[in-house]
Amino acid sequence: MKSPQSVVILGGGAAGWMTANLLHRHWLERGTRITLIESSAIGIIGVGEGSTPQLKAFFDEPRCNATYKAGIEFSGWSDKPGYDRYFHPFPTDLDGFTQRKFFYATHARRAGRDVPAHPDPFFLSTRIAREGLAPLTPRNFPFTVSYGYHFDAHLISAFLRDFGTARGIEHVDARIASVEVDEQGDVKALVADDGGRYEGDLFVDASGFRATIIEGALKEPHRSFGENLFNDRAVVAPTPIPETGFQACTRSIAKSAGWIWNIPLPNRVGNGYVYSSRYIDSEDAAAELRAHLGLGEDAEVRHLEMRCGRIERSWVRNCLAVGLAQGFLEPLEATALHIVLATVNAFVAAWDVGERDAFNAAIARRYEGIRDYLVCHYRTAQRRDTDYWRDATSNHALSDSLKGVITAWFTGSDLEQEVMRQDIGGYYPPTSWHCMLAGYGNFPDQEKLKPPGADVALIDMAEVERFVGGCAMNFPPLSEVLARLKEAA
Ligand SMILES: Cc1cc2nc3c(=O)[nH]c(=O)nc-3n(C[C@H](O)[C@H](O)[C@H](O)COP(=O)(O)OP(=O)(O)OC[C@H]3O[C@@H](n4cnc5c(N)ncnc54)[C@H](O)[C@@H]3O)c2cc1C
């Protein structure tokens, strides 16, 4: 298809500005004009401080008060002795040396043999975070380590805005009051409350949870994920950097009706309690967050509503939805901006060949693939102390795909094969599934385990320790790296 001559983007949050910059890069040479309209009176949501390694290529220099992220630590999600916390590591080239051993150990333990199968000792990213190191591969080290960033959600949009406007993206501050749709059902123009009228060939709805164009004007239905992801609210509060410094990871701490995130930035720690309003009200949630953070009863907090689910089709007529207007999965794995990137790149490729249906199906599968991984966290967590956790861990609203994964794990089958067979490894690779299921202690109870026996090849944990520890020695302390960056800024 011919590239559009003019693109109008509604929304100047992170999703709108990422899309503007990406489309500009892809279509600059074809002469496409890009206009982004946002309303400073409405503002942006201003949360979303975590990311995934896929986003690293986009924000390749740590700015925006950014810190490094080697993975996510989950604690309090399991009451099983020895499994009170585990780390979901971002991948490294070196995982090939230990991952096989880990998979083998989980297989033996699932089969009832008493062998160590907790994920943490096996992965370099885990060690890097735990030892306060930065996941920056030293120059003389011939392997790469993936990492993501934590960043300030307000600064990221401003940074992308400055980057885009300097390259010719037009920026308009106006509040859109109505959307004009022609007889065929295509969007014709956005009309602002000051009378401004913005015509385009292609429109991008990045208007946040409002979904003004895709849902408001084009009436595309929204599919809720509420039956298998219970959390629909968040309460957030920043705290100062602890004197002990911090590690290159997000922390996710399970609480009575959800979980709390801690995200370290150079100037503050971002914290938020993601919870279900069916199980706790906003005041009690705020009190639980304040107590967890050691804040006084009057400490200021901010309340947010979340709508988990996705729009039926992301590309409808001449409109593409991105960001919160397109869909939202609760932030446990911090995937929102990574989905924006994947959506826009796939959209540009699909536009050229006119493959709208295939594009929409692929985006829907991506949302559902990530959703299943999130649902698995709750379904297989080993915590039953409140109604929330009892309901979450016995939730039967599972997709066939997730049932297949869970069945493979509990019947002692090859989980890696199952992930490959279903072709879902692009959303979460076999390592991530193994780490989660093993990390919560989804094994027979200790008293039921039998000694390994001669048929089980014992993993030499001292050798694993020497290997992972030896590799970690090459990485610089996080505090030194951040101090250098601060000095250079
Ligand atoms: C509790 C919580 C935690 C999160 N954590 C993470 C995380 O760790 N990692 C991650 O990747 N994501 C996270 N997210 C998601 C992340 O916040 C969003 O995906 C990201 O900020 C992009 O938002 P957006 O640009 O789609 O919407 P918004 O930031 O809401 O922007 C919407 C834009 O549309 C404009 N607008 C709306 N209506 C109009 C109108 N009528 N006229 C003109 N302009 C209009 C607004 O002014 C604004 O510019 C989290 C979200 C929540 C709720």
Coordinates of C-alpha atoms and ligand atoms in Angstrom, one line a residue:
M1 CA 0.0 0.0 0.0
K2 CA 1.1 3.6 -0.6
S3 CA 2.3 5.3 2.6
P4 CA -0.1 7.7 4.0
Q5 CA 0.6 11.4 3.2
S6 CA -0.5 12.6 6.6
V7 CA -0.8 10.9 9.9
V8 CA -2.7 12.4 12.9
I9 CA -1.9 11.0 16.3
L10 CA -4.2 11.7 19.2
G11 CA -2.4 11.5 22.5
G12 CA 1.0 12.7 23.8
G13 CA 1.7 10.1 26.4
A14 CA 4.6 7.6 26.0
A15 CA 2.5 5.6 23.5
G16 CA 1.7 8.5 21.3
W17 CA 5.3 9.9 21.2
M18 CA 6.9 6.5 20.7
T19 CA 4.5 5.9 17.7
A20 CA 5.2 9.3 16.3
N21 CA 8.9 8.8 16.4
L22 CA 8.7 5.2 15.0
L23 CA 6.4 6.2 12.1
H24 CA 8.6 9.2 11.4
R25 CA 11.7 7.0 11.1
H26 CA 9.9 4.4 8.9
W27 CA 8.1 6.8 6.6
L28 CA 10.3 9.9 6.5
E29 CA 11.7 9.2 3.1
R30 CA 8.3 8.6 1.7
G31 CA 7.3 12.2 2.6
T32 CA 4.7 11.3 5.3
R33 CA 3.7 14.3 7.5
I34 CA 3.1 13.5 11.2
T35 CA 1.0 15.7 13.5
L36 CA 0.6 14.8 17.2
I37 CA -2.3 16.4 19.1
E38 CA -2.5 16.3 22.9
S39 CA -4.2 18.2 25.6
S40 CA -2.0 19.6 28.3
A41 CA -5.2 20.2 30.3
I42 CA -6.0 16.4 30.3
G43 CA -2.3 15.4 30.8
I44 CA -0.8 11.9 30.7
I45 CA -1.2 9.0 33.1
G46 CA 2.3 9.4 34.3
V47 CA 2.9 5.9 35.6
G48 CA 4.9 3.1 33.9
E49 CA 8.5 3.0 35.1
G50 CA 9.5 -0.5 34.1
S51 CA 10.4 -2.0 30.8
T52 CA 11.7 -5.1 29.1
P53 CA 14.9 -5.8 27.1
Q54 CA 13.0 -5.4 23.8
L55 CA 12.7 -1.7 24.7
K56 CA 16.4 -1.3 25.2
A57 CA 17.1 -0.9 21.5
F58 CA 14.5 2.0 21.4
F59 CA 15.9 3.9 24.4
D60 CA 19.5 2.9 23.9
E61 CA 20.9 5.6 26.1
P62 CA 19.9 5.8 29.7
R63 CA 18.3 9.2 30.2
C64 CA 15.0 10.2 31.7
N65 CA 16.4 9.4 35.2
A66 CA 16.9 5.9 34.1
T67 CA 18.4 2.9 36.0
Y68 CA 19.2 -0.6 34.7
K69 CA 17.0 -3.6 35.1
A70 CA 18.3 -7.1 35.0
G71 CA 14.9 -8.7 35.8
I72 CA 12.2 -8.8 38.4
E73 CA 12.3 -10.3 41.9
F74 CA 9.0 -11.8 43.2
S75 CA 8.7 -12.2 46.9
G76 CA 5.9 -13.3 49.2
W77 CA 4.1 -15.1 46.4
S78 CA 4.8 -18.5 47.9
D79 CA 4.6 -19.9 51.4
K80 CA 6.5 -23.0 50.5
P81 CA 9.7 -23.2 52.6
G82 CA 12.7 -22.2 50.5
Y83 CA 10.5 -20.5 47.9
D84 CA 9.7 -17.2 49.5
R85 CA 11.3 -15.3 46.6
Y86 CA 12.6 -16.0 43.1
F87 CA 14.1 -13.9 40.3
H88 CA 12.8 -13.7 36.7
P89 CA 16.1 -13.0 34.9
F90 CA 16.4 -11.2 31.6
P91 CA 18.3 -13.5 29.2
T92 CA 22.1 -13.6 28.7
D93 CA 24.2 -15.4 26.1
L94 CA 25.6 -17.5 29.0
D95 CA 22.3 -19.0 30.0
G96 CA 23.0 -21.8 27.5
F97 CA 25.6 -23.2 29.9
T98 CA 23.3 -23.5 32.9
Q99 CA 19.7 -23.5 31.6
R100 CA 19.9 -27.2 30.5
K101 CA 21.0 -28.2 33.9
F102 CA 18.1 -26.1 35.5
F103 CA 15.5 -27.7 33.1
Y104 CA 16.9 -31.1 34.0
A105 CA 16.7 -30.4 37.7
T106 CA 13.1 -29.1 37.5
H107 CA 12.2 -32.2 35.6
A108 CA 13.7 -34.5 38.2
R109 CA 12.1 -32.7 41.1
R110 CA 8.7 -32.7 39.4
A111 CA 9.1 -36.5 39.1
G112 CA 9.5 -36.5 42.9
R113 CA 13.3 -36.6 43.3
D114 CA 14.9 -34.5 46.0
V115 CA 17.3 -32.4 43.9
P116 CA 17.8 -28.6 44.1
A117 CA 15.6 -26.9 41.5
H118 CA 15.2 -23.3 42.6
P119 CA 15.9 -21.1 39.6
D120 CA 18.1 -18.4 41.3
P121 CA 21.5 -20.1 41.4
F122 CA 21.4 -20.9 37.7
F123 CA 21.2 -17.4 36.1
L124 CA 23.7 -14.7 35.7
S125 CA 21.2 -11.8 35.6
T126 CA 19.9 -12.9 39.0
R127 CA 23.5 -12.9 40.4
I128 CA 24.2 -9.4 38.8
A129 CA 21.1 -7.9 40.5
R130 CA 21.6 -9.6 43.9
E131 CA 25.2 -8.5 44.1
G132 CA 24.4 -4.9 43.3
L133 CA 26.1 -5.0 39.9
A134 CA 25.2 -3.3 36.6
P135 CA 24.2 -5.5 33.7
L136 CA 26.6 -3.8 31.4
T137 CA 28.8 -6.2 29.5
P138 CA 32.4 -5.2 29.9
R139 CA 34.4 -4.5 26.7
N140 CA 36.6 -7.6 26.9
F141 CA 33.7 -9.9 27.8
P142 CA 32.6 -11.9 24.7
F143 CA 29.0 -12.4 25.8
T144 CA 26.0 -10.1 26.0
V145 CA 23.5 -9.7 28.8
S146 CA 20.1 -8.3 28.0
Y147 CA 18.7 -5.6 30.3
G148 CA 15.9 -3.1 30.4
Y149 CA 15.5 0.3 32.0
H150 CA 13.6 1.8 34.8
F151 CA 12.7 5.4 33.9
D152 CA 10.7 8.4 35.0
A153 CA 7.3 8.1 33.3
H154 CA 7.0 11.9 33.0
L155 CA 10.4 12.5 31.6
I156 CA 10.1 9.8 29.0
S157 CA 7.2 11.5 27.1
A158 CA 9.0 14.9 27.3
F159 CA 12.2 13.3 26.0
L160 CA 10.4 11.6 23.1
R161 CA 8.5 14.8 22.4
D162 CA 11.7 16.9 22.1
F163 CA 13.3 14.2 20.0
G164 CA 10.4 14.1 17.6
T165 CA 9.6 17.8 17.3
A166 CA 13.3 18.4 16.6
R167 CA 13.0 16.0 13.6
G168 CA 9.9 17.7 12.2
I169 CA 6.9 16.1 13.9
E170 CA 4.2 18.7 14.3
H171 CA 2.9 19.1 17.9
V172 CA -0.4 20.7 18.7
D173 CA -1.9 21.4 22.2
A174 CA -5.6 21.1 21.8
R175 CA -8.5 19.3 23.3
I176 CA -10.3 17.1 20.7
A177 CA -14.1 17.5 21.1
S178 CA -15.4 15.3 18.3
V179 CA -14.3 12.8 15.6
E180 CA -15.7 13.1 12.0
V181 CA -16.3 9.8 10.3
D182 CA -17.2 9.6 6.6
E183 CA -20.0 7.4 4.9
Q184 CA -17.6 4.5 4.4
G185 CA -16.8 4.5 8.1
D186 CA -13.2 6.0 7.8
V187 CA -12.1 8.7 10.2
K188 CA -12.0 12.0 8.3
A189 CA -10.9 14.6 10.9
L190 CA -10.5 15.3 14.5
V191 CA -12.2 18.5 15.7
A192 CA -10.8 20.5 18.6
D193 CA -13.0 22.5 21.1
D194 CA -11.3 25.7 19.8
G195 CA -12.6 24.9 16.3
G196 CA -9.3 23.5 14.9
R197 CA -9.9 20.7 12.4
Y198 CA -7.2 18.1 11.7
E199 CA -7.6 15.9 8.6
G200 CA -5.4 12.9 7.8
D201 CA -5.1 9.7 5.8
L202 CA -4.2 7.6 8.9
F203 CA -5.2 8.3 12.5
V204 CA -3.5 6.8 15.6
D205 CA -5.5 6.6 18.7
A206 CA -3.1 7.0 21.6
S207 CA -5.7 8.8 23.8
G208 CA -5.1 6.5 26.8
F209 CA -8.0 4.7 28.6
R210 CA -10.4 7.1 26.9
A211 CA -9.9 5.4 23.5
T212 CA -11.6 8.4 21.9
I213 CA -11.3 7.3 18.3
I214 CA -11.2 3.5 18.3
E215 CA -13.9 2.9 20.8
G216 CA -15.6 6.3 21.0
A217 CA -16.0 7.0 17.3
L218 CA -15.4 3.6 15.6
K219 CA -17.2 1.6 18.3
E220 CA -14.7 -1.2 18.3
P221 CA -15.6 -3.5 21.2
H222 CA -13.3 -3.9 24.2
R223 CA -12.6 -7.4 25.5
S224 CA -12.2 -7.4 29.3
F225 CA -9.6 -9.8 30.9
G226 CA -11.4 -9.2 34.3
E227 CA -12.4 -12.9 34.8
N228 CA -8.8 -14.1 34.9
L229 CA -6.8 -11.0 35.9
F230 CA -8.6 -9.6 39.0
N231 CA -6.5 -6.4 39.6
D232 CA -8.3 -3.2 38.6
R233 CA -6.8 -0.5 40.8
A234 CA -3.4 0.9 41.8
V235 CA -2.3 3.3 44.5
V236 CA 1.1 4.8 44.1
A237 CA 3.6 6.8 46.3
P238 CA 7.3 7.6 45.8
T239 CA 9.9 7.2 48.5
P240 CA 13.5 8.4 48.8
I241 CA 16.4 6.2 47.7
P242 CA 17.4 3.9 50.6
E243 CA 20.8 4.6 52.1
T244 CA 21.8 1.1 51.4
G245 CA 21.5 1.9 47.6
F246 CA 19.6 -0.4 45.3
Q247 CA 19.8 -3.3 42.8
A248 CA 19.2 -3.5 39.1
C249 CA 15.8 -5.0 39.4
T250 CA 12.1 -4.3 39.9
R251 CA 10.7 -5.8 43.1
S252 CA 7.2 -7.3 43.2
I253 CA 6.0 -8.1 46.7
A254 CA 2.8 -10.0 47.1
K255 CA 0.3 -8.4 49.5
S256 CA -3.2 -9.2 50.9
A257 CA -5.1 -8.4 47.7
G258 CA -2.4 -7.9 45.0
W259 CA 1.2 -6.9 44.9
I260 CA 3.5 -3.9 45.5
W261 CA 6.1 -2.7 43.0
N262 CA 9.4 -1.0 44.0
I263 CA 11.2 0.6 41.1
P264 CA 14.5 2.3 41.9
L265 CA 15.3 5.5 40.0
P266 CA 18.3 7.8 40.6
N267 CA 16.2 10.4 42.4
R268 CA 13.5 8.3 44.1
V269 CA 11.9 4.9 44.3
G270 CA 8.6 4.5 42.5
N271 CA 6.1 2.3 44.5
G272 CA 2.6 1.2 43.8
Y273 CA 0.1 -1.3 45.1
V274 CA -1.8 -3.1 42.3
Y275 CA -4.9 -4.6 43.8
S276 CA -8.4 -5.8 43.2
S277 CA -11.3 -3.6 44.3
R278 CA -13.4 -6.7 44.8
Y279 CA -11.2 -7.7 47.8
I280 CA -10.0 -4.5 49.3
D281 CA -11.2 -0.9 49.2
S282 CA -9.0 2.1 48.2
E283 CA -8.4 3.3 51.8
D284 CA -7.3 0.0 53.1
A285 CA -5.1 -0.5 50.1
A286 CA -3.5 2.9 50.7
A287 CA -3.0 2.0 54.3
E288 CA -1.3 -1.3 53.4
L289 CA 1.0 0.5 51.0
R290 CA 1.9 3.2 53.5
A291 CA 2.6 0.5 56.2
H292 CA 4.7 -1.5 53.8
L293 CA 6.8 1.7 52.9
G294 CA 7.0 2.9 56.5
L295 CA 5.1 6.1 55.6
G296 CA 2.9 8.0 58.0
E297 CA -0.9 7.8 57.9
D298 CA -1.1 11.2 56.1
A299 CA 1.5 10.5 53.5
E300 CA 0.2 11.5 50.1
V301 CA -0.8 8.8 47.6
R302 CA -2.3 8.8 44.2
H303 CA -5.1 6.4 43.2
L304 CA -5.5 5.0 39.7
E305 CA -8.1 2.9 37.9
M306 CA -7.0 0.2 35.4
R307 CA -9.0 -1.5 32.7
C308 CA -7.5 -4.8 31.8
G309 CA -8.3 -6.2 28.4
R310 CA -7.8 -5.3 24.8
I311 CA -9.6 -3.8 21.9
E312 CA -11.0 -6.5 19.6
R313 CA -9.0 -5.2 16.6
S314 CA -6.1 -2.7 16.9
W315 CA -6.3 -1.6 13.3
V316 CA -9.8 -0.6 12.2
R317 CA -10.5 1.3 8.9
N318 CA -7.8 4.1 8.8
C319 CA -7.2 4.0 12.5
L320 CA -4.5 2.2 14.6
A321 CA -4.9 2.1 18.4
V322 CA -1.7 2.0 20.6
G323 CA -1.0 2.1 24.3
L324 CA -3.8 2.2 26.8
A325 CA -6.3 2.9 24.1
Q326 CA -5.4 -0.4 22.5
G327 CA -5.3 -2.5 25.6
F328 CA -3.8 -2.9 29.1
L329 CA -2.3 -5.8 30.9
E330 CA -1.6 -5.2 34.6
P331 CA 2.0 -4.0 35.1
L332 CA 3.4 -7.2 36.8
E333 CA 5.8 -7.8 33.9
A334 CA 6.0 -4.2 32.7
T335 CA 5.1 -5.0 29.1
A336 CA 3.0 -2.0 28.0
L337 CA 5.6 0.0 26.1
H338 CA 7.1 -3.1 24.6
I339 CA 3.7 -3.9 23.1
V340 CA 3.6 -0.4 21.6
L341 CA 6.9 -1.0 19.9
A342 CA 5.9 -4.4 18.7
T343 CA 2.5 -3.0 17.4
V344 CA 4.0 -0.1 15.5
N345 CA 6.8 -2.2 13.9
A346 CA 4.3 -4.9 12.9
F347 CA 1.8 -2.3 11.6
V348 CA 4.4 -0.7 9.3
A349 CA 5.2 -4.1 7.8
A350 CA 1.6 -5.0 7.5
W351 CA 0.7 -1.7 5.9
D352 CA 3.0 -2.2 3.0
V353 CA 1.4 -5.5 2.1
G354 CA -2.1 -4.6 3.2
E355 CA -2.4 -7.5 5.7
R356 CA -4.8 -6.0 8.2
D357 CA -6.5 -9.2 9.3
A358 CA -3.2 -11.0 9.9
F359 CA -1.9 -8.0 11.8
N360 CA -4.9 -7.8 14.0
A361 CA -4.8 -11.6 14.7
A362 CA -1.1 -11.4 15.6
I363 CA -1.6 -8.5 18.0
A364 CA -4.6 -10.3 19.7
R365 CA -2.4 -13.4 20.1
R366 CA 0.4 -11.3 21.6
Y367 CA -2.0 -9.8 24.2
E368 CA -3.4 -13.2 25.0
G369 CA 0.1 -14.8 25.2
I370 CA 1.3 -12.2 27.7
R371 CA -2.0 -12.4 29.6
D372 CA -1.6 -16.2 30.0
Y373 CA 1.8 -15.7 31.5
L374 CA 0.4 -13.2 34.0
V375 CA -2.5 -15.4 34.9
C376 CA 0.0 -18.3 35.5
H377 CA 1.7 -16.1 38.2
Y378 CA -1.6 -16.0 40.1
R379 CA -2.8 -19.5 39.4
T380 CA 0.5 -21.2 40.5
A381 CA 1.5 -18.8 43.3
Q382 CA 1.7 -20.9 46.5
R383 CA -0.2 -18.5 48.8
R384 CA -3.6 -19.1 50.3
D385 CA -3.9 -16.8 53.3
T386 CA -6.6 -14.3 52.1
D387 CA -9.8 -14.7 49.9
Y388 CA -7.9 -12.9 47.1
W389 CA -5.1 -15.5 47.1
R390 CA -7.5 -18.4 47.6
D391 CA -9.6 -17.3 44.6
A392 CA -6.6 -16.4 42.4
T393 CA -4.9 -19.7 43.0
S394 CA -8.0 -21.7 42.3
N395 CA -9.2 -19.6 39.3
H396 CA -10.5 -21.9 36.5
A397 CA -10.8 -19.2 33.8
L398 CA -7.7 -20.4 32.0
S399 CA -7.1 -20.4 28.2
D400 CA -6.5 -23.7 26.5
S401 CA -3.0 -22.6 25.8
L402 CA -2.3 -22.0 29.5
K403 CA -4.0 -25.3 30.5
G404 CA -1.6 -27.0 28.1
V405 CA 1.5 -25.4 29.8
I406 CA 0.3 -26.1 33.3
T407 CA -0.7 -29.7 32.4
A408 CA 2.8 -30.3 30.9
W409 CA 4.5 -29.0 34.1
F410 CA 2.4 -31.1 36.5
T411 CA 2.4 -34.3 34.4
G412 CA 6.2 -34.2 34.2
S413 CA 6.2 -33.6 30.5
D414 CA 8.8 -31.6 28.6
L415 CA 7.7 -28.0 29.2
E416 CA 10.1 -26.6 26.6
Q417 CA 8.6 -28.8 23.9
E418 CA 5.1 -27.7 24.9
V419 CA 6.0 -24.0 24.7
M420 CA 7.6 -24.6 21.3
R421 CA 4.6 -26.8 20.1
Q422 CA 2.2 -24.0 20.9
D423 CA 4.6 -21.4 19.4
I424 CA 4.2 -19.0 22.4
G425 CA 8.0 -18.7 23.1
G426 CA 8.0 -15.3 21.4
Y427 CA 5.9 -13.9 24.3
Y428 CA 7.7 -15.7 27.1
P429 CA 10.5 -18.2 26.4
P430 CA 10.7 -21.6 28.1
T431 CA 13.2 -20.2 30.7
S432 CA 10.6 -17.7 31.9
W433 CA 8.0 -20.4 32.3
H434 CA 10.4 -22.7 34.1
C435 CA 11.6 -20.0 36.4
M436 CA 8.0 -19.0 37.5
L437 CA 6.7 -22.5 38.0
A438 CA 9.8 -23.6 39.8
G439 CA 10.3 -20.3 41.6
Y440 CA 7.0 -20.6 43.4
G441 CA 7.8 -24.2 44.4
N442 CA 5.4 -26.0 42.2
F443 CA 6.9 -29.4 43.1
P444 CA 5.7 -32.3 45.3
D445 CA 5.9 -31.4 49.0
Q446 CA 9.3 -32.0 50.5
E447 CA 8.2 -35.0 52.6
K448 CA 7.0 -36.8 49.5
L449 CA 10.3 -36.4 47.6
K450 CA 12.5 -39.5 47.2
P451 CA 16.3 -39.4 47.1
P452 CA 17.5 -38.8 43.5
G453 CA 18.7 -42.4 42.9
A454 CA 21.2 -43.7 40.4
D455 CA 19.1 -42.8 37.4
V456 CA 19.2 -39.1 38.1
A457 CA 22.3 -37.2 37.0
L458 CA 23.0 -34.9 39.9
I459 CA 23.7 -31.3 39.0
D460 CA 27.0 -30.2 40.5
M461 CA 25.7 -27.0 42.2
A462 CA 29.2 -26.0 43.2
E463 CA 30.2 -26.0 39.6
V464 CA 27.1 -23.9 38.7
E465 CA 28.1 -21.5 41.5
R466 CA 31.7 -21.2 40.3
F467 CA 30.5 -20.6 36.7
V468 CA 27.8 -18.0 37.5
G469 CA 29.9 -16.3 40.2
G470 CA 33.0 -16.2 37.9
C471 CA 31.0 -14.5 35.1
A472 CA 29.5 -12.0 37.5
M473 CA 33.0 -10.9 38.6
N474 CA 33.3 -9.1 35.2
F475 CA 30.5 -6.8 35.8
P476 CA 30.9 -3.3 37.4
P477 CA 29.1 -2.2 40.6
L478 CA 25.8 -0.4 39.8
S479 CA 26.6 2.4 42.2
E480 CA 29.8 3.2 40.3
V481 CA 28.1 3.2 36.9
L482 CA 25.3 5.5 38.1
A483 CA 27.8 7.9 39.7
R484 CA 29.7 8.1 36.5
L485 CA 26.5 8.7 34.5
K486 CA 25.5 11.4 37.0
E487 CA 28.9 13.1 36.7
A488 CA 28.7 13.0 32.9
A489 CA 25.1 14.5 32.8
Ligands
LIG1 C1 -0.5 1.4 37.7 C2 0.1 1.3 36.3 C3 1.5 0.9 36.3 C4 2.1 0.8 35.0 N1 3.4 0.3 35.0 C5 3.9 0.2 33.7 C6 5.3 -0.3 33.6 O1 5.9 -0.6 34.6 N2 5.8 -0.5 32.4 C7 5.1 -0.1 31.2 O2 5.6 -0.3 30.1 N3 3.9 0.4 31.4 C8 3.3 0.5 32.5 N4 2.0 1.0 32.6 C9 1.4 1.4 31.4 C10 1.9 2.8 31.0 O3 1.5 3.8 32.0 C11 1.2 3.2 29.7 O4 1.2 2.2 28.8 C12 2.0 4.4 29.1 O5 2.2 5.4 30.0 C13 1.4 4.9 27.8 O6 0.2 5.5 28.1 P1 -0.6 6.2 26.9 O7 0.3 7.0 26.2 O8 -1.3 5.1 26.2 O9 -1.7 7.0 27.7 P2 -1.6 8.4 28.5 O10 -0.3 8.6 29.2 O11 -2.9 8.4 29.4 O12 -1.8 9.5 27.4 C14 -3.0 9.8 26.8 C15 -2.8 11.1 26.0 O13 -4.0 11.3 25.3 C16 -4.3 12.7 25.4 N5 -5.8 12.9 25.2 C17 -6.8 12.1 25.7 N6 -7.9 12.5 25.3 C18 -7.7 13.7 24.6 C19 -8.5 14.6 23.9 N7 -9.8 14.5 23.9 N8 -7.9 15.6 23.3 C20 -6.6 15.8 23.2 N9 -5.7 14.9 23.9 C21 -6.3 13.9 24.5 C22 -3.8 13.1 26.8 O14 -3.6 14.5 27.0 C23 -2.5 12.3 26.8 O15 -1.5 13.1 26.2 C24 1.4 1.1 33.9 C25 0.1 1.6 33.9 C26 -0.6 1.7 35.2 C27 -2.0 2.1 35.2

